C-alpha cells in the first residue's frame, strides 16, 4: 500500500487551468474520495497523478519518490493504476477472457493466447482469484456485452487489479448505476480499500459520505476543503459549491425528510 502526495500541482491549457496549485496528502491504506462539481478538475487531477498529463508546475510523489515526469506505463509498473470515467472492457470477450488478457499483459505475453506451461498455472490461478475478488465468479463465462452495467464496472476494476496495483484510482465507477447498484459498488470499493490505497472520484454523495476515510473537495481546479465525511458535510463552502452547480444529490436520509 502506497500513499501519494502532490505539491502545488498545476496544469494549464491556454487560458484554462483545470488544476491550479493543488497540494494534498493521500494516505496509504485509506480510502480517499475526491469530489467537486462538474468541471472542477477531478479527472484532470487523476491525469496528472497517472502521467496522462504533464504538469505545468508542481510535483507528484508516490511512495515518497518523485514520479512527476514518469510515463504512464512505468507508473503502472510501480503500482499506480487507474480506471477511466468511460468504460474500458473488451465487449466480445467473456469476463475471464478479459481478465486473462490483462493478466497476460502483465506477464508480457499478451500476444500469446496459449502461453507456456510454466506460466499457465499462475495465470489461471490469478484469473480465478480476480474473478472472485470482483464478485463475478458465476459470470466468468458471460461475454462483457451481456453483463449489466454494474457488472461491467466491476469487470473494469478487475482489469486494473490485474496490474497488481498498490494504489488504485477510480474515476466515477458508479456513473450510470442506480441507487442499489451504486451501494453495492460502494461496498466493493470499501472492501478493495482493505488491501489497497484507493482514490475515488465520485458524484454519488451518499455513498461517498458513507465509505470514505477522507474527502478532498476540488472546485475550479483548486482544493476547496479536505477532511472526514462529517467535516465535509458540515462545511458551508462545500455546500455552496455544490448547490451552485445544481448537482448536489443529498444523502438519502436527509433527502427523505427534505
Ligand atoms: N486537455 C484539455 N484541454 C483543455 N481543457 C481541458 C483539458 N482537460 C480538461 N480541460 C478542462 O478543465 C476543466 C476540468 O475538467 P475535468 O474533466 O478535469 O473536470 P471533472 O471534475 O472531472 O468534471 P466531471 O465531474 O464532469 O467529470 C474543464 O473545464 C475541462 O474542459
Ligand atoms: Mg471527470
mmCIF file of N, CA, C and O and ligand atoms in Angstrom, residues 13 16-18 36-45 53 85 171-172 203 247, ligand 1:
data_model
loop_
_atom_site.group_PDB
_atom_site.id
_atom_site.type_symbol
_atom_site.label_atom_id
_atom_site.label_comp_id
_atom_site.label_asym_id
_atom_site.label_seq_id
_atom_site.Cartn_x
_atom_site.Cartn_y
_atom_site.Cartn_z
ATOM 1 N N UNK A 13 -3.918 24.713 -20.001
ATOM 2 C CA UNK A 13 -4.038 24.599 -21.457
ATOM 3 C C UNK A 13 -4.516 25.949 -21.960
ATOM 4 O O UNK A 13 -5.693 26.288 -21.764
ATOM 5 N N UNK A 16 -7.034 27.994 -19.884
ATOM 6 C CA UNK A 16 -7.761 27.110 -18.960
ATOM 7 C C UNK A 16 -6.796 26.474 -17.969
ATOM 8 O O UNK A 16 -5.755 25.933 -18.360
ATOM 9 N N UNK A 17 -7.167 26.522 -16.678
ATOM 10 C CA UNK A 17 -6.354 25.883 -15.643
ATOM 11 C C UNK A 17 -7.183 24.802 -14.954
ATOM 12 O O UNK A 17 -7.791 25.064 -13.901
ATOM 13 N N UNK A 18 -7.224 23.590 -15.514
ATOM 14 C CA UNK A 18 -8.054 22.533 -14.915
ATOM 15 C C UNK A 18 -7.625 22.193 -13.488
ATOM 16 O O UNK A 18 -8.468 21.873 -12.652
ATOM 17 N N UNK A 36 -16.403 17.178 -6.223
ATOM 18 C CA UNK A 36 -16.409 18.546 -6.748
ATOM 19 C C UNK A 36 -17.383 18.622 -7.906
ATOM 20 O O UNK A 36 -17.642 17.610 -8.552
ATOM 21 N N UNK A 37 -17.911 19.801 -8.172
ATOM 22 C CA UNK A 37 -18.880 19.957 -9.260
ATOM 23 C C UNK A 37 -18.278 19.573 -10.620
ATOM 24 O O UNK A 37 -17.062 19.463 -10.747
ATOM 25 N N UNK A 38 -19.118 19.408 -11.627
ATOM 26 C CA UNK A 38 -18.638 19.121 -12.983
ATOM 27 C C UNK A 38 -17.628 20.175 -13.408
ATOM 28 O O UNK A 38 -17.838 21.361 -13.172
ATOM 29 N N UNK A 39 -16.531 19.704 -14.005
ATOM 30 C CA UNK A 39 -15.521 20.644 -14.493
ATOM 31 C C UNK A 39 -14.593 21.159 -13.402
ATOM 32 O O UNK A 39 -13.774 22.053 -13.643
ATOM 33 N N UNK A 40 -14.678 20.574 -12.196
ATOM 34 C CA UNK A 40 -13.856 21.048 -11.067
ATOM 35 C C UNK A 40 -12.377 20.696 -11.239
ATOM 36 O O UNK A 40 -11.519 21.265 -10.564
ATOM 37 N N UNK A 41 -12.092 19.704 -12.114
ATOM 38 C CA UNK A 41 -10.699 19.316 -12.340
ATOM 39 C C UNK A 41 -10.339 17.945 -11.784
ATOM 40 O O UNK A 41 -9.164 17.580 -11.728
ATOM 41 N N UNK A 42 -11.351 17.136 -11.431
ATOM 42 C CA UNK A 42 -11.101 15.833 -10.801
ATOM 43 C C UNK A 42 -10.383 14.875 -11.750
ATOM 44 O O UNK A 42 -9.371 14.276 -11.406
ATOM 45 N N UNK A 43 -10.933 14.733 -12.968
ATOM 46 C CA UNK A 43 -10.305 13.829 -13.945
ATOM 47 C C UNK A 43 -8.930 14.358 -14.344
ATOM 48 O O UNK A 43 -7.970 13.592 -14.479
ATOM 49 N N UNK A 44 -8.820 15.672 -14.483
ATOM 50 C CA UNK A 44 -7.511 16.255 -14.829
ATOM 51 C C UNK A 44 -6.494 15.959 -13.729
ATOM 52 O O UNK A 44 -5.324 15.676 -14.006
ATOM 53 N N UNK A 45 -6.944 16.016 -12.472
ATOM 54 C CA UNK A 45 -6.064 15.710 -11.346
ATOM 55 C C UNK A 45 -5.583 14.258 -11.456
ATOM 56 O O UNK A 45 -4.385 13.975 -11.301
ATOM 57 N N UNK A 53 -1.336 13.591 -18.198
ATOM 58 C CA UNK A 53 -0.990 14.993 -18.393
ATOM 59 C C UNK A 53 0.340 15.259 -17.692
ATOM 60 O O UNK A 53 0.569 14.761 -16.593
ATOM 61 N N UNK A 85 -13.285 7.241 -16.632
ATOM 62 C CA UNK A 85 -14.690 7.626 -16.472
ATOM 63 C C UNK A 85 -15.553 6.862 -17.496
ATOM 64 O O UNK A 85 -16.678 6.503 -17.219
ATOM 65 N N UNK A 171 -12.205 6.465 -11.400
ATOM 66 C CA UNK A 171 -12.885 7.672 -11.869
ATOM 67 C C UNK A 171 -14.355 7.360 -12.145
ATOM 68 O O UNK A 171 -14.691 6.750 -13.154
ATOM 69 N N UNK A 172 -15.211 7.754 -11.249
ATOM 70 C CA UNK A 172 -16.666 7.597 -11.351
ATOM 71 C C UNK A 172 -17.113 6.162 -11.650
ATOM 72 O O UNK A 172 -17.816 5.920 -12.633
ATOM 73 N N UNK A 203 -19.598 11.196 -7.876
ATOM 74 C CA UNK A 203 -20.639 12.195 -7.628
ATOM 75 C C UNK A 203 -21.718 11.667 -6.685
ATOM 76 O O UNK A 203 -22.523 12.455 -6.190
ATOM 77 N N UNK A 247 -26.020 20.204 -8.694
ATOM 78 C CA UNK A 247 -25.861 18.765 -8.839
ATOM 79 C C UNK A 247 -25.600 18.078 -7.501
ATOM 80 O O UNK A 247 -24.912 17.082 -7.419
HETATM 81 N N1 LIG B 1 -6.762 18.670 -22.339
HETATM 82 C C1 LIG B 1 -7.543 19.719 -22.022
HETATM 83 N N2 LIG B 1 -7.569 20.819 -22.790
HETATM 84 C C2 LIG B 1 -8.346 21.874 -22.471
HETATM 85 N N3 LIG B 1 -9.163 21.926 -21.404
HETATM 86 C C3 LIG B 1 -9.196 20.843 -20.610
HETATM 87 C C4 LIG B 1 -8.390 19.691 -20.859
HETATM 88 N N4 LIG B 1 -8.624 18.775 -19.886
HETATM 89 C C5 LIG B 1 -9.533 19.328 -19.073
HETATM 90 N N5 LIG B 1 -9.887 20.552 -19.502
HETATM 91 C C6 LIG B 1 -10.853 21.463 -18.865
HETATM 92 O O1 LIG B 1 -10.584 21.501 -17.485
HETATM 93 C C7 LIG B 1 -11.783 21.572 -16.738
HETATM 94 C C8 LIG B 1 -11.836 20.438 -15.744
HETATM 95 O O2 LIG B 1 -12.131 19.228 -16.454
HETATM 96 P P1 LIG B 1 -12.179 17.801 -15.756
HETATM 97 O O3 LIG B 1 -12.577 16.829 -16.808
HETATM 98 O O4 LIG B 1 -10.916 17.563 -15.050
HETATM 99 O O5 LIG B 1 -13.360 18.013 -14.701
HETATM 100 P P2 LIG B 1 -14.095 16.945 -13.768
HETATM 101 O O6 LIG B 1 -14.050 17.495 -12.392
HETATM 102 O O7 LIG B 1 -13.545 15.595 -13.993
HETATM 103 O O8 LIG B 1 -15.598 17.038 -14.290
HETATM 104 P P3 LIG B 1 -16.753 15.895 -14.364
HETATM 105 O O9 LIG B 1 -17.327 15.799 -12.993
HETATM 106 O O10 LIG B 1 -17.740 16.470 -15.337
HETATM 107 O O11 LIG B 1 -16.128 14.623 -14.850
HETATM 108 C C9 LIG B 1 -12.927 21.583 -17.732
HETATM 109 O O12 LIG B 1 -13.295 22.902 -17.979
HETATM 110 C C10 LIG B 1 -12.298 20.961 -18.968
HETATM 111 O O13 LIG B 1 -12.914 21.401 -20.146
#
